[in-house]
Coordinates of C-alpha atoms in Angstrom, one line a residue:
Chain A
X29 CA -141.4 82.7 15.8
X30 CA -140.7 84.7 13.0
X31 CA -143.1 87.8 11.4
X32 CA -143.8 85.7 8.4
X33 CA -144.6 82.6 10.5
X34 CA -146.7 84.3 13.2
X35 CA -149.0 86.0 10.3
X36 CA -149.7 82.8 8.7
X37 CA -150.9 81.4 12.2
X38 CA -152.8 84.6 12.9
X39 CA -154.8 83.5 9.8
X40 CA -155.1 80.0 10.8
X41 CA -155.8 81.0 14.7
X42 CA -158.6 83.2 13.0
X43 CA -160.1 80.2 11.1
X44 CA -159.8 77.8 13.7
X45 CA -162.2 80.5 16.1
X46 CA -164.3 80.4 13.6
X47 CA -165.4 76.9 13.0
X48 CA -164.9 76.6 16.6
X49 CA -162.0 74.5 16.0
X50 CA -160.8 74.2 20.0
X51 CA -158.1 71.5 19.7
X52 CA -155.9 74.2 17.0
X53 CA -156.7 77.0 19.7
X54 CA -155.1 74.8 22.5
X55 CA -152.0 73.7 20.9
X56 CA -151.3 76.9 19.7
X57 CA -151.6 78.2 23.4
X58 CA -149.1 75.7 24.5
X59 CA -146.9 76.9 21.7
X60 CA -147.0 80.0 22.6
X61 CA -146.5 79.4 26.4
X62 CA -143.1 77.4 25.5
X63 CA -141.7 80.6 23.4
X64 CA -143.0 82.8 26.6
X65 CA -140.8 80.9 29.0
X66 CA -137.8 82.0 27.1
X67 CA -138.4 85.3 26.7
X68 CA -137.9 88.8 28.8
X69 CA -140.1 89.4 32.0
X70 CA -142.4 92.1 30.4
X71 CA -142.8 89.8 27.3
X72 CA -144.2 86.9 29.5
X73 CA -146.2 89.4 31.5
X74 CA -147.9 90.4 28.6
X75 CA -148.3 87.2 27.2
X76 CA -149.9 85.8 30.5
X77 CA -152.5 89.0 30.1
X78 CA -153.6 88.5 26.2
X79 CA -154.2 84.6 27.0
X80 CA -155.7 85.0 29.6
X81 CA -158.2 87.4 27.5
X82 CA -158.0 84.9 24.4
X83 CA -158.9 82.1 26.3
X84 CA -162.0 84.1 28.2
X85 CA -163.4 85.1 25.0
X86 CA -162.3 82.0 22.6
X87 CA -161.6 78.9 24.6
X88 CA -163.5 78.8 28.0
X89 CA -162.2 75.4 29.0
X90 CA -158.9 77.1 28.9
X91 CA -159.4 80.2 31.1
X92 CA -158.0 78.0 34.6
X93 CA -155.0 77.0 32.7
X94 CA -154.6 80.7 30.9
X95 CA -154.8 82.0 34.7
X96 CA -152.3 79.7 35.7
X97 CA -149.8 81.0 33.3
X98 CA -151.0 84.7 34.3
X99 CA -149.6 83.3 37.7
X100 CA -146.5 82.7 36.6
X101 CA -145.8 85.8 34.2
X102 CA -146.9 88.2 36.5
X103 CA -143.9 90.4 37.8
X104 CA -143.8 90.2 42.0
X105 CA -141.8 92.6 44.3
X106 CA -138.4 90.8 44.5
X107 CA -137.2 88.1 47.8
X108 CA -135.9 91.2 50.7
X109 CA -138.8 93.8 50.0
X110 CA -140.3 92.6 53.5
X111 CA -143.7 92.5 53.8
X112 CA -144.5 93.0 50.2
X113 CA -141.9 90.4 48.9
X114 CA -143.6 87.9 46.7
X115 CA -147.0 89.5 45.9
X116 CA -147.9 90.5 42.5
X117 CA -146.5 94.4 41.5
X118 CA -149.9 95.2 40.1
X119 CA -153.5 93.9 40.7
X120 CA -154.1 91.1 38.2
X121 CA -156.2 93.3 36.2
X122 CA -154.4 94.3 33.1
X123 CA -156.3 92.0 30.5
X124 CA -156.9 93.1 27.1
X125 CA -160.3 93.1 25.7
X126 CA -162.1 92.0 29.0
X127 CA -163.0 95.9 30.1
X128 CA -162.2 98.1 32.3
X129 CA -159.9 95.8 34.6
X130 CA -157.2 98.5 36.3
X131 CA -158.7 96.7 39.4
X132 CA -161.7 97.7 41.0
X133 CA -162.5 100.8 43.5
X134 CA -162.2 98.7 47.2
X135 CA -165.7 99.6 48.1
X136 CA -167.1 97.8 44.8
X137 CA -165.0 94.8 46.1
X138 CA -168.0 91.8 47.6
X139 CA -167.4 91.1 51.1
X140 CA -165.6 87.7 51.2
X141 CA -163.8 86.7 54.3
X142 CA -159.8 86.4 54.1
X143 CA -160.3 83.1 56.1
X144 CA -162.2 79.8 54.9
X145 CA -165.4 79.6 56.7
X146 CA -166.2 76.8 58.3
X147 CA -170.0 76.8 57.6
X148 CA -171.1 75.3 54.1
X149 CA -173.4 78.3 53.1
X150 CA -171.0 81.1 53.8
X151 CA -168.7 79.3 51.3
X152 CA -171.3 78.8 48.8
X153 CA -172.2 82.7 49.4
X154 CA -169.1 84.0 48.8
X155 CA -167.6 81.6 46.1
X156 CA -171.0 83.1 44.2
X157 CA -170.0 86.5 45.0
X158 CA -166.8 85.8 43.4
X159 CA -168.7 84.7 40.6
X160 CA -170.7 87.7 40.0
X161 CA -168.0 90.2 40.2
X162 CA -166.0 87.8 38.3
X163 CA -168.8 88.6 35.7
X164 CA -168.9 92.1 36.4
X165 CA -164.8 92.9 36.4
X166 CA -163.1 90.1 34.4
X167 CA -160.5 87.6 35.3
X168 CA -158.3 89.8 36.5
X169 CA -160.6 90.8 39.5
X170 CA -161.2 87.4 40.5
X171 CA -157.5 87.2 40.8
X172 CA -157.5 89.8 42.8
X173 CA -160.3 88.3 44.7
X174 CA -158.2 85.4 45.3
X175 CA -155.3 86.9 46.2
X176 CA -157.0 88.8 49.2
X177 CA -158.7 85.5 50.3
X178 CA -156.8 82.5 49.2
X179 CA -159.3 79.7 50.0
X180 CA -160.9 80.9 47.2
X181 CA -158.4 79.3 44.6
X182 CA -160.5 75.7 46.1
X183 CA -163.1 76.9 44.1
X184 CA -161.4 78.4 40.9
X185 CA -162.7 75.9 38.6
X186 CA -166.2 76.2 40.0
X187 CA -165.9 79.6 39.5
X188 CA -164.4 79.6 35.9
X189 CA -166.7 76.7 34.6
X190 CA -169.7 78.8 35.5
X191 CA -168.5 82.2 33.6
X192 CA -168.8 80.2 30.4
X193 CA -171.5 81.3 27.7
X194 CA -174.5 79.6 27.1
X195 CA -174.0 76.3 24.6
X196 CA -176.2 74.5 22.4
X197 CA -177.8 71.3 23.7
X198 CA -175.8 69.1 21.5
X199 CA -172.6 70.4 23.2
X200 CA -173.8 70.2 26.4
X201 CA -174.9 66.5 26.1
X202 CA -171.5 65.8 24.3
X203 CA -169.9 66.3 27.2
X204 CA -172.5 64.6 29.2
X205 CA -170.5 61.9 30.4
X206 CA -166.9 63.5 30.4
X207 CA -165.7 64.4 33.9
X208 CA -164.2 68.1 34.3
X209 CA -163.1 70.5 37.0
X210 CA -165.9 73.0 38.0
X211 CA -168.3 70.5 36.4
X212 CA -171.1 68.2 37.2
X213 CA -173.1 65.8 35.3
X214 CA -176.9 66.9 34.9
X215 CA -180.1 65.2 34.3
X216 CA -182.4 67.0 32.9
X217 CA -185.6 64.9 33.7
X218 CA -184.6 64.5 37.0
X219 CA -183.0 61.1 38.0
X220 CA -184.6 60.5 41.8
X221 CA -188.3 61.4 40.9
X222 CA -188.4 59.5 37.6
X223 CA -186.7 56.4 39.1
X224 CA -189.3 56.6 41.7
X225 CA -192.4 57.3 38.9
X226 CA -191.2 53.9 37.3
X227 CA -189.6 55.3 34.3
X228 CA -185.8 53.3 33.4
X229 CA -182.8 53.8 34.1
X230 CA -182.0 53.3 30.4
X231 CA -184.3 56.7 29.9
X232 CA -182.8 58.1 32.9
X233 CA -179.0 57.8 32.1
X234 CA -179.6 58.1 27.9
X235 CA -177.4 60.4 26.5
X236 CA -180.6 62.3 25.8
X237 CA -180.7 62.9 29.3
X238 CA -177.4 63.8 30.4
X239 CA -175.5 67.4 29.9
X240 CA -172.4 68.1 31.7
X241 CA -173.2 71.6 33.7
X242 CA -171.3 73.9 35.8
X243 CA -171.7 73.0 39.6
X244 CA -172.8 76.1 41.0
X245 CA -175.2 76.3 38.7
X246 CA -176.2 72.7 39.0
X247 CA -176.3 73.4 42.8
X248 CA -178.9 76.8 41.8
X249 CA -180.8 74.5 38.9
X250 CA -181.8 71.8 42.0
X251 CA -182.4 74.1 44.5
X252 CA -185.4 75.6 42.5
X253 CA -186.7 72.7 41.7
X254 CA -186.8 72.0 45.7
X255 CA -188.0 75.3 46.7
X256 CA -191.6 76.5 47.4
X257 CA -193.2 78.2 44.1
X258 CA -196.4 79.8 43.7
X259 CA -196.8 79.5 40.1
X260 CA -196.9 75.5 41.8
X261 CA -199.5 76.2 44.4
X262 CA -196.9 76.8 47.0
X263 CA -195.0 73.4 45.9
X264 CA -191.5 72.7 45.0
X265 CA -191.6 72.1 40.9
X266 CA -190.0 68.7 42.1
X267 CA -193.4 67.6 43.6
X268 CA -195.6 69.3 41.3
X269 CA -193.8 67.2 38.8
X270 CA -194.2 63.7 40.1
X271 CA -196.5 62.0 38.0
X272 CA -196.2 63.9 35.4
X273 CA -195.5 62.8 32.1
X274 CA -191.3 62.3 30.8
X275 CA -192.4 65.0 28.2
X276 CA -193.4 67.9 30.8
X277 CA -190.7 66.6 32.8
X278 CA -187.9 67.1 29.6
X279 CA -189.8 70.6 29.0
X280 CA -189.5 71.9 32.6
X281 CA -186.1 71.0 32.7
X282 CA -184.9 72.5 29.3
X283 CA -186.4 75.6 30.1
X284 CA -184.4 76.0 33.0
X285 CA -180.9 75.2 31.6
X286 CA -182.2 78.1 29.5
X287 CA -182.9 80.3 31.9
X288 CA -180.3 79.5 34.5
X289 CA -177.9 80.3 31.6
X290 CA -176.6 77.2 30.7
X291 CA -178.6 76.5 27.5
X292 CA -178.6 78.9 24.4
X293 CA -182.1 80.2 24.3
Chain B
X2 CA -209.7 80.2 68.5
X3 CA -206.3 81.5 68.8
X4 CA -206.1 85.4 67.2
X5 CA -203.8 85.3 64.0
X6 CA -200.9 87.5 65.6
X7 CA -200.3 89.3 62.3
X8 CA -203.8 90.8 62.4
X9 CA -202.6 93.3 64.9
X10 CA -199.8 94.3 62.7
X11 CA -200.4 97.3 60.7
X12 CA -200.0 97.0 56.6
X13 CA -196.6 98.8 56.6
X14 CA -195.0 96.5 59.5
X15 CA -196.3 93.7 57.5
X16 CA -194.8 95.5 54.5
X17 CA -191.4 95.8 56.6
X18 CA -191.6 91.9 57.8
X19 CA -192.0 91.1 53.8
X20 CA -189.2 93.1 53.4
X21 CA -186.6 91.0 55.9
X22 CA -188.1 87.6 55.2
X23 CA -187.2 88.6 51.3
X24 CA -184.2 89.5 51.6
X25 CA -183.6 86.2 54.2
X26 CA -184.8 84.2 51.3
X27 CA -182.4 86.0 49.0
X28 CA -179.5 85.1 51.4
X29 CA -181.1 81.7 51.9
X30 CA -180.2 81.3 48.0
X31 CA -177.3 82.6 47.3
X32 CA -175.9 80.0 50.3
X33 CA -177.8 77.1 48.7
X34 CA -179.8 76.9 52.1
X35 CA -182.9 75.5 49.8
X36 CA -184.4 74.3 54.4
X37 CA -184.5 78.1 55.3
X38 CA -185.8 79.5 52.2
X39 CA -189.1 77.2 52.8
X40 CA -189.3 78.1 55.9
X41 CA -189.6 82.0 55.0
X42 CA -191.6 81.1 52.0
X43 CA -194.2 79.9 54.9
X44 CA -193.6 83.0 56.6
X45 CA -193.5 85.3 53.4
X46 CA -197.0 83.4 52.4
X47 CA -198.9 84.0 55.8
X48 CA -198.3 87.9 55.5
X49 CA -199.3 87.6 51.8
X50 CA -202.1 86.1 53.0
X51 CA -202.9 88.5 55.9
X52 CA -203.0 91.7 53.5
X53 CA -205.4 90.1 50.7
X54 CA -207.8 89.6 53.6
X55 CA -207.8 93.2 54.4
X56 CA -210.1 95.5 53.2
X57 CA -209.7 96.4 49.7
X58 CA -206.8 93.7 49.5
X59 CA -203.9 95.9 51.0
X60 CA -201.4 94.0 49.0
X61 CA -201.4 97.1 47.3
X62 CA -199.0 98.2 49.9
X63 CA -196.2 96.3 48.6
X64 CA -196.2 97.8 45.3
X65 CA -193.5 100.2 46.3
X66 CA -191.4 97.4 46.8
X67 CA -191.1 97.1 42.8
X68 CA -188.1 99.5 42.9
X69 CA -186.8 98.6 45.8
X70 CA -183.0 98.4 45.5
X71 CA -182.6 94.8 46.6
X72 CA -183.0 92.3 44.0
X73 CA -184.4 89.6 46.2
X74 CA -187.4 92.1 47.5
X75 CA -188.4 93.0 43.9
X76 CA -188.4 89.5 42.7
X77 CA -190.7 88.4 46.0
X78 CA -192.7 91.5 45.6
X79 CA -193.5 90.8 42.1
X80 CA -194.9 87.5 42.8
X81 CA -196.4 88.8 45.4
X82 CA -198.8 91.5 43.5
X83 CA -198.9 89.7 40.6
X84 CA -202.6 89.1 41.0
X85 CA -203.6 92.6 41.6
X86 CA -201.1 94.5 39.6
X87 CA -200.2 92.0 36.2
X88 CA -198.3 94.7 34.0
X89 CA -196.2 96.2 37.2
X90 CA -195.4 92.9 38.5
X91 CA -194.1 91.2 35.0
X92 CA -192.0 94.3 34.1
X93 CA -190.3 93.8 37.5
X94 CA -190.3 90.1 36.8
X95 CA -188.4 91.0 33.2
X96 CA -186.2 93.5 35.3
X97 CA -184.8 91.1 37.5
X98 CA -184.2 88.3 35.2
X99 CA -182.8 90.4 32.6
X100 CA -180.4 91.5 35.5
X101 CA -178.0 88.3 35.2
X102 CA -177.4 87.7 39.0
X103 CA -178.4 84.4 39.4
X104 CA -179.6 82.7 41.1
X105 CA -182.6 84.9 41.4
X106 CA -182.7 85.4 38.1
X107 CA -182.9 82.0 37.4
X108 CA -185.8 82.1 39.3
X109 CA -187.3 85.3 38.3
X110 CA -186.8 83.6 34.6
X111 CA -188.6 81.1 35.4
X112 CA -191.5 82.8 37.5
X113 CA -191.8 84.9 34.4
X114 CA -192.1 82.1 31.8
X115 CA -195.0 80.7 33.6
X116 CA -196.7 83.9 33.7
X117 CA -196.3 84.6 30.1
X118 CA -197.5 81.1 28.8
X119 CA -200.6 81.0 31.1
X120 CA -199.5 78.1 33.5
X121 CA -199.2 80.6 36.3
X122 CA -202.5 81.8 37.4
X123 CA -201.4 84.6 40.6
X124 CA -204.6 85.2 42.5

């Protein structure tokens, strides 16, 4: 791509992150990636690195495939270097505009075991670790999460989807019904209780109803609602809200999209 | 009538108990284990419980645990003194959901809401 070209789509790419225009961003990514392919090693390095950071701040549904093509760029020690042949030269942490990411001190690094635990809660507690230092570090840490613990890349998209900024409702329910990775249909009156209160399923499964959510937080949303409170008298929200009117039901449940940090405030 | 077994239990082993059980609950969350986290919320409640009916309600005692360094303890602690100690135990409440690291912020968030629109009544 020449100067003149690239400058004219470094205006449009600027336009189209302005109106939010997602669809521009994404072919222009795949452009991009099929000009990298051909190119020297330190050029697709670098290019792996700024999507990576263009998709993090501009595009979140594209972070997982951005990573993938960090993957790929990333020089490794050449086939013969023994032990170290095949891992990366550096710790994935070189991303532009996502902070300090040289690759964290070891000691700041959460405790996640190298080998897939078998029990259910010590996955869920460390793929939420992950999260939260993915938070704290940037992409490139979580690589380098993954890297030292490769079970972890089972749980990438959980992980991405819920590193995403808050959206507006209307987003949210957009997407209500469209299945993707890392993501989990949500009802925000919650389906089982209202069924059981006599309220439809029409009401239940309106569009109204239903936002597509990121798992783990989906997973955190229902927990509170089934843990002990004692702004509830000691009850679970769940059974403080049965009976309760669809309204108080809707209100409860919007307030903790909020809250959880799903929901722009 | 069987003796209450935390009645021989000074205020600060009480205040230590609260102190594991919170942190147990804050595990309890993070692994999605919503079965243990009641169970210590019974636990948490009875000591809770156990200090208000104590002279001069010796809840007081866990008002140190508003800075302690783990989030899960200041979040439970908070609730906990909520009733004797409003402006302590809402600033901690604001401290740990401002924090970000869910899901006990998410909670906290929550807790807080309550308390600031008046649906939550601590006592």
């Amino acid at each position: 791509m020449d100067f003149v070209t690239d400058l004219r789509t470094k205006a449009a790419r600027e336009r189209a992150w302005l109106i939010g225009d997602q669809n521009w961003m994404r072919q222009w990514l795949l452009e991009r990636a099929s000009a990298a392919h051909g190119s020297k090693l330190e050029t697709k390095s670098q290019f792996g690195a700024t999507c990576l950071a263009i998709a993090a701040a501009h595009a979140p549904d594209l972070v997982r495939k951005a990573i993938s093509l960090h993957y790929l760029t990333e020089p490794r020690v050449p086939r013969g270097s023994g032990e170290e042949s095949g891992r990366w030269t550096r710790l994935a942490g070189d991303v532009p505009g996502l902070g300090h990411n040289q690759g964290p001190p070891l000691d700041e690094k959460p405790k996640i075991p190298s080998r897939r635990p078998d029990k259910s809660e010590h996955r869920t507690e460390s793929v939420k670790r992950a999260l939260r230092f993915l938070r704290l570090r940037g992409a490139g840490a979580l690589l380098s999460l993954i890297q030292a613990s490769p079970w972890l890349a089972e749980y990438q998209a959980d992980i991405l989807a819920a590193h995403v900024a808050p959206d507006t409702l209307e987003n949210l329910q957009a997407d209500g019904s469209k299945p993707a990775a890392g993501y989990e249909r949500h009802h925000i009156v919650e389906q089982t209780p209202a069924e059981k209160d006599g309220f439809s399923r029409a009401q239940i499964d309106s569009p109204e109803n239903l936002v597509r959510i990121p798992r783990i937080i989906h997973r955190d949303i229902s927990a509170w609602y089934s843990t002990g409170n004692p702004d509830y008298g000691g009850n679970s929200p769940r059974d403080y809200l049965r009976g309760k009117t669809w309204e108080e039901r809707r209100s409860v449940g919007l307030q903790a999209l909020r809250l959880f940090g799903v929901l722009k405030p | 009538m069987s003796r209450n077994p935390l009645s021989s239990l000074s205020a600060e082993q009480l205040r230590e108990r609260f102190i594991g059980i919170a942190m147990e609950q804050g595990d309890a969350l993070l692994g999605g284990a919503t079965r243990t986290f009641n169970r210590l919320y019974g636990q948490m409640r009875e000591i809770e419980l156990e200090l208000k009916s104590r002279p001069s309600d010796q809840r007081s005692v866990l008002l140190t645990l508003l800075d302690h360094p783990n989030l899960a303890v200041r979040w439970k602690a908070a609730l906990a003194t909520a009733a004797i100690s409003p402006q302590a135990a809402r600033e901690a409440l604001e401290s740990v959901a401002r924090s970000g690291e869910m899901p006990i912020a998410g909670h906290a968030g929550m807790n807080l809401h309550n308390l600031v629109t008046g649906f939550a009544k601590p006592t």
